[in-house]
Amino acid sequence: MSTQPPTRTSGPVPADSSPVGLEVEVDVGAVAHGGHCVARHEGRVLFVRHALPGERVLARVTEGAPRDSYWRADAVQVLRASADRVTPPCPWAGPGLCGGCDWQHARVEAQRGLKAAVITEQLERLGGVDVAAVPGLLGRPLEVEAVDGDGVDVEAGLRWRTRVQYAAGPGGRLGLREHRSHRVVEVDDCRIAAPRAAEVDPRATAWPGAESVEVVAPQPGEDRLLVVTPRRSDAGSGGTRRLRLPTPPEASSLAVVGDEGLTRVRGRTWVAQEVALPRGPRSFRVTGSGFWQVHPGAAAALAEAVVGFAQLQPGERVADLYSGAGLLTAALAAEVGGGRRGGERRG
């Protein structure tokens, strides 16, 4: 967040003056990718966070130069609110605070509508796709639906994220980064973290020498996993000597990211993920630092969607490139015959 004092204006900005810190009243237009809405001031585009379409806000410029075609800004005061606006359930959501959540100031249903608008715009503008003509929509607008396993607080859109990566600030205190910044905001709790991940209190322990600590919430009955990444200056040969590891919380495995992958400190370096694939459940072993969907229902939803679109027949061959943990490989292999000959994984 800029340390420059705000300057409120309704006129043009002098050509040789930095706009950062400038505050302007604007009418907010359509949603844009990345948690922004589009507004205009004196013919220049403003990408405004913490706003909603149709609102009038006081926007403070956070990034930009006098001759840039667009500036970035935060809505620091709402002058005319949208009917979709709510008080953010997380006290760390707002200008200059945690940059992790884009839309906590909107109703959950409205958040899905904003995502649908972004997807539609990207498909039509970048992909040249007429979304209304896509089979299955029949002229209806694209709709983002809720996914099974949407957390224990579905109404507020909270407590669903199974992986939370905390950044370590000065002295190893954990927090979350400000939007487009390296500044670490120390928080008491990540409100979207799943219950097992939220049991790890970021304020309870310092992690000297750490760059980040990722908390992986497992499926029921398993220990959670904490994955520690040392600071770059501490990585490599002898790096772990500078990294001081505290005693992890109970029911937690602990691993450290190194040049050769994960080093086990306590417990396991992986978690098991069981997914209800279209042709039956399948268990996957996912390395703690590996990619896996953070929403508990996303893996099954993606597998079902891909299988449905592919319309494969027994005996056909499938190439699943960049297959990761093999989620889609397993689902597609089951469709064409199930064995190794049905789906081949390399690298």
Tab-separated table of C-alpha atoms in Angstrom:
chain	number	residue	atom	x	y	z
A	1	MET	CA	0.000	0.000	0.000
A	2	SER	CA	1.339	3.433	-0.882
A	3	THR	CA	2.757	5.557	1.909
A	4	GLN	CA	2.104	8.750	-0.021
A	5	PRO	CA	-0.638	10.949	1.431
A	6	PRO	CA	-3.885	10.911	-0.566
A	7	THR	CA	-4.722	13.837	-2.817
A	8	ARG	CA	-8.375	14.243	-3.706
A	9	THR	CA	-9.216	15.756	-7.054
A	10	SER	CA	-12.027	15.953	-9.582
A	11	GLY	CA	-9.904	17.354	-12.401
A	12	PRO	CA	-6.999	16.174	-14.552
A	13	VAL	CA	-3.689	15.119	-13.020
A	14	PRO	CA	-0.649	17.277	-13.859
A	15	ALA	CA	1.459	15.559	-16.510
A	16	ASP	CA	4.586	15.484	-14.336
A	17	SER	CA	2.900	14.371	-11.109
A	18	SER	CA	2.724	10.810	-9.780
A	19	PRO	CA	-0.893	9.663	-9.528
A	20	VAL	CA	-0.215	7.224	-6.655
A	21	GLY	CA	-2.272	8.302	-3.656
A	22	LEU	CA	-4.662	10.349	-5.790
A	23	GLU	CA	-8.334	9.923	-4.792
A	24	VAL	CA	-11.075	10.360	-7.398
A	25	GLU	CA	-14.825	9.752	-7.454
A	26	VAL	CA	-15.771	7.323	-10.195
A	27	ASP	CA	-18.724	5.282	-11.404
A	28	VAL	CA	-17.819	1.588	-11.483
A	29	GLY	CA	-18.502	-0.414	-14.627
A	30	ALA	CA	-18.081	-4.053	-15.602
A	31	VAL	CA	-16.064	-6.645	-13.745
A	32	ALA	CA	-12.585	-7.481	-15.046
A	33	HIS	CA	-10.231	-10.417	-14.541
A	34	GLY	CA	-8.214	-10.427	-11.328
A	35	GLY	CA	-10.717	-9.071	-8.825
A	36	HIS	CA	-11.076	-5.654	-10.417
A	37	CYS	CA	-13.909	-3.623	-11.861
A	38	VAL	CA	-13.423	-1.114	-14.665
A	39	ALA	CA	-13.931	2.621	-14.121
A	40	ARG	CA	-12.760	5.690	-16.015
A	41	HIS	CA	-11.341	9.034	-14.959
A	42	GLU	CA	-10.528	11.770	-17.457
A	43	GLY	CA	-10.560	9.174	-20.234
A	44	ARG	CA	-8.124	6.852	-18.473
A	45	VAL	CA	-9.085	3.325	-17.365
A	46	LEU	CA	-8.958	2.542	-13.649
A	47	PHE	CA	-8.906	-1.079	-12.495
A	48	VAL	CA	-10.537	-0.781	-9.090
A	49	ARG	CA	-10.466	-3.441	-6.351
A	50	HIS	CA	-12.995	-3.688	-3.511
A	51	ALA	CA	-15.742	-2.265	-5.745
A	52	LEU	CA	-18.799	-3.762	-7.472
A	53	PRO	CA	-20.427	-2.973	-10.831
A	54	GLY	CA	-22.883	-0.079	-10.626
A	55	GLU	CA	-21.355	1.517	-7.553
A	56	ARG	CA	-19.981	5.014	-7.160
A	57	VAL	CA	-16.813	5.003	-5.079
A	58	LEU	CA	-13.913	7.089	-3.948
A	59	ALA	CA	-10.962	5.314	-5.559
A	60	ARG	CA	-7.366	5.763	-4.410
A	61	VAL	CA	-4.713	5.128	-7.054
A	62	THR	CA	-2.212	2.454	-5.923
A	63	GLU	CA	-0.141	1.955	-9.102
A	64	GLY	CA	0.506	3.945	-12.244
A	65	ALA	CA	2.558	6.613	-13.936
A	66	PRO	CA	1.298	9.875	-15.480
A	67	ARG	CA	1.439	8.602	-19.072
A	68	ASP	CA	0.186	5.065	-18.455
A	69	SER	CA	-2.974	4.049	-20.313
A	70	TYR	CA	-4.446	2.624	-17.114
A	71	TRP	CA	-3.981	2.847	-13.354
A	72	ARG	CA	-4.786	0.472	-10.510
A	73	ALA	CA	-6.824	1.673	-7.569
A	74	ASP	CA	-8.652	0.636	-4.397
A	75	ALA	CA	-12.179	1.688	-3.486
A	76	VAL	CA	-11.581	3.323	-0.100
A	77	GLN	CA	-15.106	4.708	0.328
A	78	VAL	CA	-18.440	3.585	-1.130
A	79	LEU	CA	-20.619	6.540	-2.091
A	80	ARG	CA	-23.416	4.540	-3.739
A	81	ALA	CA	-23.514	0.866	-2.822
A	82	SER	CA	-24.614	-2.096	-4.917
A	83	ALA	CA	-27.458	-4.230	-3.596
A	84	ASP	CA	-24.968	-7.132	-3.748
A	85	ARG	CA	-22.560	-5.511	-1.267
A	86	VAL	CA	-22.103	-7.059	2.182
A	87	THR	CA	-19.749	-6.447	5.065
A	88	PRO	CA	-16.741	-8.722	4.441
A	89	PRO	CA	-16.842	-11.639	6.912
A	90	CYS	CA	-13.049	-11.457	7.172
A	91	PRO	CA	-11.608	-8.401	8.951
A	92	TRP	CA	-8.440	-8.745	6.870
A	93	ALA	CA	-10.252	-8.207	3.542
A	94	GLY	CA	-9.936	-4.613	2.359
A	95	PRO	CA	-7.565	-1.995	0.932
A	96	GLY	CA	-4.016	-2.459	2.175
A	97	LEU	CA	-4.807	-5.745	3.911
A	98	CYS	CA	-4.672	-9.404	2.803
A	99	GLY	CA	-4.796	-9.768	-0.980
A	100	GLY	CA	-5.997	-13.366	-1.014
A	101	CYS	CA	-9.753	-12.929	-1.527
A	102	ASP	CA	-11.169	-10.726	-4.280
A	103	TRP	CA	-14.881	-10.622	-3.522
A	104	GLN	CA	-15.612	-10.956	0.182
A	105	HIS	CA	-17.550	-7.681	-0.054
A	106	ALA	CA	-20.135	-9.354	-2.332
A	107	ARG	CA	-22.905	-11.879	-1.618
A	108	VAL	CA	-21.803	-15.431	-2.427
A	109	GLU	CA	-24.388	-15.685	-5.223
A	110	ALA	CA	-23.114	-12.399	-6.649
A	111	GLN	CA	-19.542	-13.704	-6.508
A	112	ARG	CA	-20.547	-16.582	-8.776
A	113	GLY	CA	-22.223	-14.116	-11.126
A	114	LEU	CA	-19.045	-12.021	-11.296
A	115	LYS	CA	-16.984	-15.123	-12.103
A	116	ALA	CA	-19.440	-16.097	-14.840
A	117	ALA	CA	-19.143	-12.618	-16.352
A	118	VAL	CA	-15.332	-12.850	-16.357
A	119	ILE	CA	-15.360	-16.302	-17.990
A	120	THR	CA	-17.847	-15.142	-20.618
A	121	GLU	CA	-15.766	-12.065	-21.441
A	122	GLN	CA	-12.540	-14.068	-21.719
A	123	LEU	CA	-14.105	-16.704	-23.972
A	124	GLU	CA	-15.717	-14.140	-26.254
A	125	ARG	CA	-12.931	-11.545	-26.415
A	126	LEU	CA	-9.867	-13.799	-26.382
A	127	GLY	CA	-11.291	-17.061	-27.701
A	128	GLY	CA	-13.794	-15.734	-30.193
A	129	VAL	CA	-16.449	-18.047	-28.746
A	130	ASP	CA	-20.121	-17.130	-28.862
A	131	VAL	CA	-20.956	-18.358	-25.380
A	132	ALA	CA	-24.710	-18.219	-25.932
A	133	ALA	CA	-24.290	-20.664	-28.828
A	134	VAL	CA	-22.390	-23.280	-26.822
A	135	PRO	CA	-24.352	-26.572	-26.757
A	136	GLY	CA	-26.143	-26.965	-23.472
A	137	LEU	CA	-26.686	-23.269	-22.826
A	138	LEU	CA	-29.472	-22.869	-25.420
A	139	GLY	CA	-29.140	-19.101	-25.477
A	140	ARG	CA	-28.934	-18.790	-21.691
A	141	PRO	CA	-26.057	-16.919	-20.061
A	142	LEU	CA	-23.212	-18.956	-18.655
A	143	GLU	CA	-23.747	-19.822	-14.994
A	144	VAL	CA	-21.187	-20.683	-12.294
A	145	GLU	CA	-22.685	-23.306	-9.997
A	146	ALA	CA	-21.812	-24.287	-6.454
A	147	VAL	CA	-19.580	-27.347	-6.115
A	148	ASP	CA	-20.176	-30.156	-3.640
A	149	GLY	CA	-18.012	-29.869	-0.548
A	150	ASP	CA	-18.279	-26.083	-0.463
A	151	GLY	CA	-17.099	-25.915	3.146
A	152	VAL	CA	-18.846	-25.877	6.491
A	153	ASP	CA	-20.024	-22.280	6.084
A	154	VAL	CA	-21.542	-22.344	2.606
A	155	GLU	CA	-23.748	-19.290	3.092
A	156	ALA	CA	-20.747	-17.059	3.807
A	157	GLY	CA	-18.402	-18.830	1.383
A	158	LEU	CA	-15.956	-19.720	4.150
A	159	ARG	CA	-14.028	-22.755	5.492
A	160	TRP	CA	-13.482	-24.648	2.247
A	161	ARG	CA	-9.827	-24.168	1.221
A	162	THR	CA	-7.777	-27.287	2.006
A	163	ARG	CA	-4.365	-25.701	1.355
A	164	VAL	CA	-3.248	-22.388	2.828
A	165	GLN	CA	0.225	-20.973	2.193
A	166	TYR	CA	1.323	-18.478	4.811
A	167	ALA	CA	4.208	-16.123	4.084
A	168	ALA	CA	6.813	-15.577	6.785
A	169	GLY	CA	7.536	-11.976	7.654
A	170	PRO	CA	10.340	-10.463	9.727
A	171	GLY	CA	11.317	-12.773	12.563
A	172	GLY	CA	9.426	-15.666	10.984
A	173	ARG	CA	5.946	-14.497	11.964
A	174	LEU	CA	3.308	-15.915	9.616
A	175	GLY	CA	0.745	-13.958	7.651
A	176	LEU	CA	-0.685	-13.366	4.169
A	177	ARG	CA	0.595	-10.955	1.551
A	178	GLU	CA	-0.993	-7.682	0.569
A	179	HIS	CA	-2.281	-7.589	-3.020
A	180	ARG	CA	0.604	-7.167	-5.514
A	181	SER	CA	3.058	-6.657	-2.677
A	182	HIS	CA	5.710	-8.508	-0.680
A	183	ARG	CA	4.431	-6.994	2.550
A	184	VAL	CA	3.203	-9.660	4.962
A	185	VAL	CA	-0.009	-8.887	6.836
A	186	GLU	CA	-0.081	-10.813	10.112
A	187	VAL	CA	-3.527	-12.388	10.514
A	188	ASP	CA	-5.204	-14.301	13.306
A	189	ASP	CA	-6.905	-16.790	10.980
A	190	CYS	CA	-7.637	-17.354	7.293
A	191	ARG	CA	-11.444	-17.419	7.158
A	192	ILE	CA	-11.606	-19.522	3.981
A	193	ALA	CA	-9.282	-22.219	5.383
A	194	ALA	CA	-10.913	-25.610	5.895
A	195	PRO	CA	-11.375	-26.538	9.574
A	196	ARG	CA	-8.342	-28.875	9.730
A	197	ALA	CA	-6.133	-26.198	8.161
A	198	ALA	CA	-7.587	-23.475	10.373
A	199	GLU	CA	-6.531	-25.410	13.470
A	200	VAL	CA	-2.974	-24.209	12.790
A	201	ASP	CA	-2.816	-20.764	14.412
A	202	PRO	CA	-0.436	-18.541	12.375
A	203	ARG	CA	0.222	-16.404	15.451
A	204	ALA	CA	1.193	-19.267	17.745
A	205	THR	CA	4.694	-19.965	16.478
A	206	ALA	CA	7.512	-18.153	14.676
A	207	TRP	CA	9.384	-19.887	11.836
A	208	PRO	CA	12.810	-18.168	11.606
A	209	GLY	CA	14.503	-18.661	8.245
A	210	ALA	CA	11.289	-19.674	6.482
A	211	GLU	CA	9.966	-18.072	3.313
A	212	SER	CA	6.576	-19.733	3.650
A	213	VAL	CA	4.675	-22.429	5.511
A	214	GLU	CA	1.938	-24.279	3.622
A	215	VAL	CA	-0.729	-26.046	5.650
A	216	VAL	CA	-2.344	-28.988	3.852
A	217	ALA	CA	-5.612	-30.223	5.338
A	218	PRO	CA	-5.992	-33.959	4.723
A	219	GLN	CA	-9.049	-36.087	4.321
A	220	PRO	CA	-10.604	-37.284	7.598
A	221	GLY	CA	-8.513	-39.652	9.674
A	222	GLU	CA	-5.085	-38.447	8.508
A	223	ASP	CA	-2.510	-36.036	9.879
A	224	ARG	CA	-2.326	-32.621	8.279
A	225	LEU	CA	0.945	-31.732	6.534
A	226	LEU	CA	3.065	-28.603	7.015
A	227	VAL	CA	5.461	-27.830	4.145
A	228	VAL	CA	8.196	-25.297	4.947
A	229	THR	CA	10.088	-23.418	2.213
A	230	PRO	CA	13.365	-21.844	3.449
A	231	ARG	CA	14.317	-18.328	2.416
A	232	ARG	CA	16.374	-18.299	-0.775
A	233	SER	CA	19.479	-17.105	1.010
A	234	ASP	CA	19.130	-20.139	3.273
A	235	ALA	CA	18.332	-22.696	0.567
A	236	GLY	CA	20.830	-25.136	-0.888
A	237	SER	CA	23.902	-26.382	0.884
A	238	GLY	CA	23.627	-25.921	4.605
A	239	GLY	CA	20.436	-23.904	4.303
A	240	THR	CA	18.486	-25.934	6.823
A	241	ARG	CA	21.006	-25.007	9.515
A	242	ARG	CA	19.651	-21.446	9.399
A	243	LEU	CA	16.061	-22.618	9.283
A	244	ARG	CA	14.864	-23.174	12.827
A	245	LEU	CA	11.884	-25.474	12.953
A	246	PRO	CA	9.534	-25.191	15.914
A	247	THR	CA	7.619	-28.139	17.283
A	248	PRO	CA	4.659	-28.557	14.896
A	249	PRO	CA	1.089	-28.784	16.170
A	250	GLU	CA	-0.249	-32.168	17.178
A	251	ALA	CA	-1.473	-34.493	14.419
A	252	SER	CA	0.840	-32.827	11.889
A	253	SER	CA	3.508	-34.146	9.557
A	254	LEU	CA	6.365	-31.775	8.740
A	255	ALA	CA	8.560	-31.508	5.625
A	256	VAL	CA	11.055	-28.994	4.218
A	257	VAL	CA	11.435	-28.035	0.542
A	258	GLY	CA	15.019	-28.510	-0.679
A	259	ASP	CA	16.993	-28.814	-3.911
A	260	GLU	CA	16.147	-32.520	-4.151
A	261	GLY	CA	12.462	-32.167	-3.316
A	262	LEU	CA	10.889	-32.644	0.086
A	263	THR	CA	12.853	-33.691	3.141
A	264	ARG	CA	10.839	-35.476	5.792
A	265	VAL	CA	11.171	-34.053	9.297
A	266	ARG	CA	8.243	-35.818	10.928
A	267	GLY	CA	5.523	-38.095	9.620
A	268	ARG	CA	4.982	-38.185	5.833
A	269	THR	CA	5.786	-35.937	2.899
A	270	TRP	CA	2.472	-36.654	1.170
A	271	VAL	CA	-1.259	-36.755	1.768
A	272	ALA	CA	-3.872	-39.146	0.417
A	273	GLN	CA	-6.777	-37.798	-1.606
A	274	GLU	CA	-9.774	-39.995	-2.371
A	275	VAL	CA	-11.909	-38.819	-5.278
A	276	ALA	CA	-15.287	-40.059	-6.473
A	277	LEU	CA	-14.507	-40.514	-10.175
A	278	PRO	CA	-17.326	-41.246	-12.650
A	279	ARG	CA	-16.584	-44.992	-12.590
A	280	GLY	CA	-15.823	-45.308	-8.906
A	281	PRO	CA	-13.622	-43.866	-6.154
A	282	ARG	CA	-9.875	-43.667	-6.589
A	283	SER	CA	-7.165	-42.768	-4.065
A	284	PHE	CA	-4.227	-40.533	-5.031
A	285	ARG	CA	-1.003	-39.905	-3.160
A	286	VAL	CA	-0.093	-36.225	-3.542
A	287	THR	CA	3.303	-34.914	-2.500
A	288	GLY	CA	2.913	-32.027	-0.102
A	289	SER	CA	4.440	-29.466	-2.481
A	290	GLY	CA	2.652	-30.898	-5.539
A	291	PHE	CA	-0.385	-29.404	-7.222
A	292	TRP	CA	-3.854	-30.456	-6.172
A	293	GLN	CA	-7.173	-28.646	-6.286
A	294	VAL	CA	-7.691	-26.649	-3.085
A	295	HIS	CA	-11.488	-26.975	-3.148
A	296	PRO	CA	-12.597	-30.327	-1.681
A	297	GLY	CA	-15.142	-30.910	-4.450
A	298	ALA	CA	-13.119	-29.556	-7.390
A	299	ALA	CA	-11.263	-32.756	-8.341
A	300	ALA	CA	-14.458	-34.790	-8.746
A	301	ALA	CA	-16.223	-31.946	-10.574
A	302	LEU	CA	-13.351	-31.524	-13.050
A	303	ALA	CA	-13.068	-35.246	-13.703
A	304	GLU	CA	-16.809	-35.519	-14.322
A	305	ALA	CA	-16.749	-32.533	-16.694
A	306	VAL	CA	-13.777	-33.816	-18.735
A	307	VAL	CA	-15.205	-37.335	-19.025
A	308	GLY	CA	-18.560	-35.904	-20.044
A	309	PHE	CA	-17.092	-33.733	-22.784
A	310	ALA	CA	-14.672	-36.399	-24.063
A	311	GLN	CA	-17.375	-39.020	-24.741
A	312	LEU	CA	-14.731	-41.747	-24.995
A	313	GLN	CA	-15.418	-45.308	-26.096
A	314	PRO	CA	-13.776	-48.550	-24.861
A	315	GLY	CA	-10.582	-49.294	-26.746
A	316	GLU	CA	-9.744	-45.699	-27.654
A	317	ARG	CA	-6.368	-44.261	-26.691
A	318	VAL	CA	-5.861	-41.153	-24.570
A	319	ALA	CA	-2.839	-38.873	-24.179
A	320	ASP	CA	-3.011	-36.817	-20.980
A	321	LEU	CA	-0.214	-34.242	-21.204
A	322	TYR	CA	1.193	-32.610	-18.066
A	323	SER	CA	-0.911	-34.986	-16.013
A	324	GLY	CA	0.267	-33.966	-12.545
A	325	ALA	CA	-0.975	-36.378	-9.904
A	326	GLY	CA	-2.893	-38.304	-12.592
A	327	LEU	CA	-6.436	-37.274	-11.667
A	328	LEU	CA	-7.722	-36.962	-15.231
A	329	THR	CA	-5.492	-39.806	-16.448
A	330	ALA	CA	-7.212	-42.190	-14.064
A	331	ALA	CA	-10.691	-40.982	-14.979
A	332	LEU	CA	-10.054	-41.203	-18.724
A	333	ALA	CA	-8.295	-44.574	-18.494
A	334	ALA	CA	-11.330	-46.027	-16.779
A	335	GLU	CA	-13.476	-44.878	-19.708
A	336	VAL	CA	-11.356	-46.521	-22.416
A	337	GLY	CA	-10.521	-49.773	-20.695
A	338	GLY	CA	-9.024	-49.207	-17.292
A	339	GLY	CA	-5.574	-50.792	-17.670
A	340	ARG	CA	-2.186	-49.323	-18.451
A	341	ARG	CA	-2.863	-49.652	-22.163
A	342	GLY	CA	-5.865	-47.347	-21.815
A	343	GLY	CA	-3.981	-44.405	-20.429
A	344	GLU	CA	-0.246	-43.845	-20.499
A	345	ARG	CA	1.544	-41.461	-18.132
A	346	ARG	CA	5.007	-40.100	-18.782
A	347	GLY	CA	7.017	-37.818	-16.539
